[in-house]
Coordinates of C-alpha atoms and ligand atoms in Angstrom, one line a residue:
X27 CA 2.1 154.2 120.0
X28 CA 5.9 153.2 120.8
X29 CA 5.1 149.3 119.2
X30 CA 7.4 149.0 116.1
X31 CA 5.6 149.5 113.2
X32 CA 6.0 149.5 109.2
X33 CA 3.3 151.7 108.7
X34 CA 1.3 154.2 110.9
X35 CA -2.1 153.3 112.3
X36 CA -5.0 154.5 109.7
X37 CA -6.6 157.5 111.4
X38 CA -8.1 159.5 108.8
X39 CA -10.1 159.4 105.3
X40 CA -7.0 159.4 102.9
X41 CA -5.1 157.0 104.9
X42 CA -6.3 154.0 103.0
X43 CA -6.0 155.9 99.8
X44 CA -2.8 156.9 100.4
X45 CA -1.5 153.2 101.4
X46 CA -2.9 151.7 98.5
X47 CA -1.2 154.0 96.0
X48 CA 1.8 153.5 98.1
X49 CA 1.4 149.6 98.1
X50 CA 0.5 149.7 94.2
X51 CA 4.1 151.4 93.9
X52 CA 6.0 149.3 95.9
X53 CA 4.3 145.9 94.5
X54 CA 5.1 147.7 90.9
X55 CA 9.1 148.6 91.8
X56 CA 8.9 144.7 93.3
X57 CA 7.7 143.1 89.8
X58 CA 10.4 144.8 87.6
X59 CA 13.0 144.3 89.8
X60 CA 12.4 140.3 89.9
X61 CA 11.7 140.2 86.2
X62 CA 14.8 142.6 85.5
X63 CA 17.5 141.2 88.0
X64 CA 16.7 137.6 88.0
X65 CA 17.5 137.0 84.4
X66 CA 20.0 139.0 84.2
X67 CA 22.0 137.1 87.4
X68 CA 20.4 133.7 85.8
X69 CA 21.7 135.0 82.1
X70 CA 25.4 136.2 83.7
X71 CA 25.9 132.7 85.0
X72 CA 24.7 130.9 82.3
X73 CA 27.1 132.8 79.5
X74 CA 29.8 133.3 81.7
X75 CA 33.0 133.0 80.2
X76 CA 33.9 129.7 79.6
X77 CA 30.7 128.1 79.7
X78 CA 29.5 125.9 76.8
X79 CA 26.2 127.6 76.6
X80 CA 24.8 127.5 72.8
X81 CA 25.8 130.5 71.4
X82 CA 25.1 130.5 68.1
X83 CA 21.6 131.5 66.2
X84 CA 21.6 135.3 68.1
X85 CA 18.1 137.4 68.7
X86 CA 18.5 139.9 66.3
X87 CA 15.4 142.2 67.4
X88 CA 11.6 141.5 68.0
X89 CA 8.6 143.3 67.3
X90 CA 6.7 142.0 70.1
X91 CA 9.8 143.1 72.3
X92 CA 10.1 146.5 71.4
X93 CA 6.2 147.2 71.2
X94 CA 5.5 145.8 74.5
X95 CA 8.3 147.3 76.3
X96 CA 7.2 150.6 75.2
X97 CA 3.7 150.3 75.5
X98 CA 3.5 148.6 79.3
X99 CA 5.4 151.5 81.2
X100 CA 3.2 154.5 78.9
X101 CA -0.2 152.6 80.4
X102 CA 1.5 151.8 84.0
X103 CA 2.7 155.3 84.3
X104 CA -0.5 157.1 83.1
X105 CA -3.0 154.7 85.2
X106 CA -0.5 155.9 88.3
X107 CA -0.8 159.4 87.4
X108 CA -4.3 159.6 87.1
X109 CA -4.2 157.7 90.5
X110 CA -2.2 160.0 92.4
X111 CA -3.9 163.1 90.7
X112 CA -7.3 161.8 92.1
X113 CA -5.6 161.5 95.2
X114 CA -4.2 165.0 95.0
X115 CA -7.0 166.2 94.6
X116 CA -9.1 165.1 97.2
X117 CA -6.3 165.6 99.4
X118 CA -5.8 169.2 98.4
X119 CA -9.5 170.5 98.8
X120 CA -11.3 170.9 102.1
X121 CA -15.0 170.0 102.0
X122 CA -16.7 173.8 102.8
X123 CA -17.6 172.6 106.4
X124 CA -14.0 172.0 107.6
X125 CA -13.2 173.4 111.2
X126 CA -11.1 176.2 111.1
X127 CA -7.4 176.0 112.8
X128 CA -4.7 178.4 112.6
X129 CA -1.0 176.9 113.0
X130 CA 2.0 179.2 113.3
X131 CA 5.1 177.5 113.3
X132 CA 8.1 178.7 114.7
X133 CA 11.5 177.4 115.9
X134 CA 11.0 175.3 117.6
X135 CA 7.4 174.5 118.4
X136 CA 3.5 174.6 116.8
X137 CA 1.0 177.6 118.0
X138 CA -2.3 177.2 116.7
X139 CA -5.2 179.0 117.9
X140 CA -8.6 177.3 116.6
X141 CA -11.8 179.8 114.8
X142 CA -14.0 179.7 118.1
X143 CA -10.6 181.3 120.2
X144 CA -9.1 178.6 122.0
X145 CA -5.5 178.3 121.5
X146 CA -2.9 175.7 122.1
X147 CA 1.2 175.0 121.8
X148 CA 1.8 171.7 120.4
X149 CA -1.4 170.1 120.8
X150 CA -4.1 169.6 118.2
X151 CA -7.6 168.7 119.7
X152 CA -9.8 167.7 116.9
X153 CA -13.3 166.1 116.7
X154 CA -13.4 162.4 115.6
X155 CA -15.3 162.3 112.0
X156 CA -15.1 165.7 111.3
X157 CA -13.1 167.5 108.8
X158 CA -10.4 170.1 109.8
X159 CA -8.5 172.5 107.4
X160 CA -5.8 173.9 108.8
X161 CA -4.2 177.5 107.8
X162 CA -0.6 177.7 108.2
X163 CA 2.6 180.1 108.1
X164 CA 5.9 179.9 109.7
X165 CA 7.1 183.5 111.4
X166 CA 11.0 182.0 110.7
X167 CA 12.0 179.4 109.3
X168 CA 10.5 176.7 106.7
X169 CA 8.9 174.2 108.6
X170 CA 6.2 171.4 107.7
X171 CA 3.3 170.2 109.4
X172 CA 3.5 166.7 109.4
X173 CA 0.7 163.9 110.9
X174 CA 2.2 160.1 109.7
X175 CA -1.5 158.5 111.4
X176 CA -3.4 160.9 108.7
X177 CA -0.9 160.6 106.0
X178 CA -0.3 164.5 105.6
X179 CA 2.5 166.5 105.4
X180 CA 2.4 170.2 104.4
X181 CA 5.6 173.0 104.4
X182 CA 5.0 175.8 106.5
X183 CA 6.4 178.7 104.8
X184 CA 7.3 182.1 106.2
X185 CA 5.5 185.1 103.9
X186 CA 2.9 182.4 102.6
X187 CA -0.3 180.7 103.1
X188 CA -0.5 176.9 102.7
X189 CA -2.7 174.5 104.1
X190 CA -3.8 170.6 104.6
X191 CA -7.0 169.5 106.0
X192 CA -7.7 165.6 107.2
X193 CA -11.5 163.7 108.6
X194 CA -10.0 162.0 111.9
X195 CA -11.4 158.5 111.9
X196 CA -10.0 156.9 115.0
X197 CA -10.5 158.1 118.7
X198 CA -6.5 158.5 119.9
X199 CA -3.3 160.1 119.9
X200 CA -1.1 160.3 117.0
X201 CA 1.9 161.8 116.5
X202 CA 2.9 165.7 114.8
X203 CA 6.0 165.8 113.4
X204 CA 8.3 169.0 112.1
X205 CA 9.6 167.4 108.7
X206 CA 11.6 169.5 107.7
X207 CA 14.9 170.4 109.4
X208 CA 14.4 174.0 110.7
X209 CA 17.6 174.4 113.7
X210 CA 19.3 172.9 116.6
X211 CA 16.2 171.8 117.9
X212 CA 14.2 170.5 115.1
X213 CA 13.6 167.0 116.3
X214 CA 12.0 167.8 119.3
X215 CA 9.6 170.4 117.5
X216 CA 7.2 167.6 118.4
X217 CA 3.3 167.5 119.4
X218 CA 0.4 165.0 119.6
X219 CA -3.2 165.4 117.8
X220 CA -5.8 164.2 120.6
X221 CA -9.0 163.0 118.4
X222 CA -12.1 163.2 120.8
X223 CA -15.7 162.6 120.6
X224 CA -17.3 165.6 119.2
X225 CA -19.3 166.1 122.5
X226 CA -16.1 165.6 124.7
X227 CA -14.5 168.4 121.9
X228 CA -17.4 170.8 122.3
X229 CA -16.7 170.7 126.1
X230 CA -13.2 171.2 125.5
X231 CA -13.4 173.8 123.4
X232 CA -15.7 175.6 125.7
X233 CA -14.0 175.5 128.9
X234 CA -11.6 177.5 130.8
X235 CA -10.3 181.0 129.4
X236 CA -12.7 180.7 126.1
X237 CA -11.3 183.8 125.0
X238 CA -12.8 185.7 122.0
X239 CA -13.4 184.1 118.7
X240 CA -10.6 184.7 115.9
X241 CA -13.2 186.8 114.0
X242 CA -13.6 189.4 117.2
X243 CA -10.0 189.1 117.9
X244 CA -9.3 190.2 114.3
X245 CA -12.3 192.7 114.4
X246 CA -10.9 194.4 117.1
X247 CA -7.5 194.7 115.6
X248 CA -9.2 196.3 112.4
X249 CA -10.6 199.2 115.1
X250 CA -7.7 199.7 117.2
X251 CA -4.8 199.6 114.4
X252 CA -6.3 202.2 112.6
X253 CA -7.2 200.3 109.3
X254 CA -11.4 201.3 110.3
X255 CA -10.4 204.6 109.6
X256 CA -9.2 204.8 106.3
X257 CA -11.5 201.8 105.1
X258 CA -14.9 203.7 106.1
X259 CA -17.4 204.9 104.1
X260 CA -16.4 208.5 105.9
X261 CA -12.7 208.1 105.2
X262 CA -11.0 212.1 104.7
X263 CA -8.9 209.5 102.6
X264 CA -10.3 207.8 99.3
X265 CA -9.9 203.7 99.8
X266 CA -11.8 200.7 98.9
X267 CA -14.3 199.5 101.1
X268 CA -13.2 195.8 102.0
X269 CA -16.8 194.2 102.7
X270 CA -17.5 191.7 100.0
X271 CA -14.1 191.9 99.3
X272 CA -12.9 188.1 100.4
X273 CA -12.5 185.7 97.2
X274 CA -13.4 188.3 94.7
X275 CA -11.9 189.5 91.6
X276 CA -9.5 193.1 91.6
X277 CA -8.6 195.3 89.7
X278 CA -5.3 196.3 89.9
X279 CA -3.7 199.6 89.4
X280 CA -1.3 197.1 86.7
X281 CA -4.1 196.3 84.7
X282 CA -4.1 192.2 86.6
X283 CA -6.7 191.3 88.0
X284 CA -6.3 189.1 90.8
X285 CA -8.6 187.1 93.3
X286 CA -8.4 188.3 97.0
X287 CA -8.1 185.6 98.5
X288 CA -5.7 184.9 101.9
X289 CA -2.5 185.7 100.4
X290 CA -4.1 189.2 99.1
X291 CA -5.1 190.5 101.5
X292 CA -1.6 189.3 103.8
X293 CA 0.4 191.0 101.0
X294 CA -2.3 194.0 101.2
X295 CA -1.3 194.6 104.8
X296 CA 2.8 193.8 104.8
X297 CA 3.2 195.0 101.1
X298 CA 0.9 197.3 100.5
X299 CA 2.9 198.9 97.1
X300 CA 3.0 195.4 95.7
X301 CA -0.6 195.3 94.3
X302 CA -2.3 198.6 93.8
X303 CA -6.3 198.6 93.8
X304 CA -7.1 200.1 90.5
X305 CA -8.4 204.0 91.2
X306 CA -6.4 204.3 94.4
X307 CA -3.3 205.7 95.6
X308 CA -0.4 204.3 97.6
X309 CA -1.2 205.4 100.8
X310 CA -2.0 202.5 102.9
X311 CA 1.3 202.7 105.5
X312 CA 2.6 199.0 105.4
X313 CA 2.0 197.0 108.6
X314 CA 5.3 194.8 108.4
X315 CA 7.3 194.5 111.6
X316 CA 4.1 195.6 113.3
X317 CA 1.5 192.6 113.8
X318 CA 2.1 189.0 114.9
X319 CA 1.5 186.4 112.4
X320 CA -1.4 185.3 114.4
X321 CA -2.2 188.7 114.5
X322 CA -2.4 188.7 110.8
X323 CA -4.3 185.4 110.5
X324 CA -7.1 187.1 113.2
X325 CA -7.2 190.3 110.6
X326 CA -7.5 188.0 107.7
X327 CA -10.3 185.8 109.4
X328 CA -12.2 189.3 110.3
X329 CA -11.9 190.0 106.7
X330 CA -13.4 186.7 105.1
X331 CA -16.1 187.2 107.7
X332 CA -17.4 190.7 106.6
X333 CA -16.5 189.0 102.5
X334 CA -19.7 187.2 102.6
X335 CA -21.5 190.6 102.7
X336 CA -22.2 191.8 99.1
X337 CA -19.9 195.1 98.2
X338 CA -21.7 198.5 98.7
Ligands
HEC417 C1 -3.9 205.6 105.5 C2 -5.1 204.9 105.2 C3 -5.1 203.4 105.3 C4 -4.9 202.6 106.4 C5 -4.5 203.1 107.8 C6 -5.1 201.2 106.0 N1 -5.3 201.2 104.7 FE1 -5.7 199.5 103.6 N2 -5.7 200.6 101.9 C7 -5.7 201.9 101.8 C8 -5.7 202.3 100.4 C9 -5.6 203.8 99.9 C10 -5.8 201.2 99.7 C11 -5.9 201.0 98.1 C12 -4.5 201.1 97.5 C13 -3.8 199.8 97.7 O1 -4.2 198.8 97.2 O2 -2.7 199.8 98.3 C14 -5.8 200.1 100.6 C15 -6.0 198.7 100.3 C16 -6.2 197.7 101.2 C17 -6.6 196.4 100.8 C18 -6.8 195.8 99.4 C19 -8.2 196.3 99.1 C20 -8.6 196.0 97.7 O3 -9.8 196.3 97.3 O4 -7.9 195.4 96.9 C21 -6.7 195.6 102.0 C22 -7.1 194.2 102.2 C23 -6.4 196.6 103.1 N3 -6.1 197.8 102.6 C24 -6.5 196.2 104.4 C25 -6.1 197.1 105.5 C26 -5.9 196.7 106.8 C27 -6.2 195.3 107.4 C28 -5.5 197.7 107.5 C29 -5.1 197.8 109.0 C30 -4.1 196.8 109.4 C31 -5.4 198.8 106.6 N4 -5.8 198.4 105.3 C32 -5.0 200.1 106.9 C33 -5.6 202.8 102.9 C34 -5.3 202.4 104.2
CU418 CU1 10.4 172.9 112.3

């Protein structure tokens, strides 16, 4: 890891898809600027002033010219469009099997806590060959999430979901890097992914204080918070029930509908005034100031898990 290096080792699936459109880009930038600067240093010389280069019978325009010119970049720049949006793509989607991980930035270092429990500070154990989506939020500062050996880099933003998901395909160590500058000590907000076997994971995972899944952590949250109260069939108070909830379509109080997807049901609990459930009041006391932001992720997680269930 400290050999120099002009590009970091390939340790995941869109590495090499990555590098190529990088490559392509760079080879591109490379062919223009030899067929742009060359003449013109070659033509400055040879019509300096003075010279008795043959001046007279002037270009005075050329179809060929102008067509070509115009039609060259319009196909490069689309072909590298398309390129990149493929890219994008993939990139942006996480098959439906990904492991779960929940990051929380924060000056200056990474806590993420993975779906069976286990948590960790700085340290990303990960399965070789499997995929891994990880769910992120920053409880300060803008801060992003950034793995050079897997070629991604995500901003982690306070008040907001984003995430980034990558199929390990080397055993090692590789670098994590903040990459965005978030304070004094932003450059050593530093950690290392470890890429295992998945057996050696499994034991990993398993070991020591196991803890309680993110699910039961956020399950028991629901219960001891006081949000099981209101949201029961029972209620004295007249609320939505939240199974089947997760990814659905709602009806707002505005006449929107909107899908209830992560950043939902976050604003639901912080800012509970900002999006109405159509046929409800305002009631629901807002939980800002009073759960952790990995408390919220474990609520959220709780959530998705009773969303499967179809609504009452
Ligand atoms: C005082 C009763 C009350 C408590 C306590 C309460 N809620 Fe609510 N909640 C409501 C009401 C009423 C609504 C519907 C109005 C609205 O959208 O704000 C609602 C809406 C929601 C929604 C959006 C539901 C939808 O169908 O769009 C979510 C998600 C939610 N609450 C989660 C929670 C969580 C998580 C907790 C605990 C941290 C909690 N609530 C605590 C009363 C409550
Ligand atoms: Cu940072």
């Amino acid at each position: 890891m400290d050999k120099f290096r002009l590009i970091p080792p390939q340790a995941s699936t869109s590495a090499h898809q990555i590098d190529w459109l990088f490559i392509a880009l760079v080879a591109i930038m490379l062919f223009f600027l030899i067929s742009v600067f060359f003449p013109i240093t070659w033509f400055a010389i040879k019509y300096r002033s003075g010279s008795d280069a043959n001046r007279s019978n002037p270009s005075h325009g050329s179809n060929l010219i102008e067509i070509s010119w115009t039609t060259l970049p319009i196909v490069l720049s689309v072909a590298l469009f398309s390129w990149g949006a493929v890219a994008y793509y993939h990139i942006e989607r996480p098959p439906p099997n990904a492991l779960q991980v929940q990051i929380v930035g924060k000056q200056w270092m990474w806590k993420l806590q993975h779906a069976e429990g286990k948590r960790e500070i700085n340290e990303l154990h990960v399965p070789l060959g499997q995929p891994v989506a990880l769910t992120m939020t920053s409880q300060d500062v803008i801060h992003s999430f950034f793995v050079p050996a897997f070629r991604v880099k995500q901003d982690v933003v306070p008040g907001k979901y984003t995430s980034e998901w990558f199929k390990a395909t080397q055993l090692g160590e590789y670098h994590i890097f903040c990459s965005q500058y978030c304070g004094t000590d932003h450059s050593g907000m530093i950690g290392r992914v470890v890429v295992m076997e998945p057996v050696a994971y499994q034991r990993w995972l398993t070991a020591g204080e196991g803890g309680e899944s993110i699910v039961v952590s956020g399950r028991r949250l629901f219960l001891d918070r006081g949000c099981s109260g209101c949201h029961a069939v029972n209620s004295k108070f007249h609320t939505p029930l939240l199974e089947g909830l997760f990814d659905k379509p709602v009806p707002l109080s505005s006449g929107e509908i909107v899908k209830a997807d992560e950043q939902y049901l976050r604003d639901s609990i912080l800012l509970p005034g900002k999006q109405i459930a159509a046929g409800y009041d305002n009631i629901m006391p807002s939980y800002a100031g009073q759960l952790s932001e990995e408390e919220i992720m474990q609520l959220i997680a709780y959530l998705k898990s009773i969303g499967d269930k179809t609504s009452p």
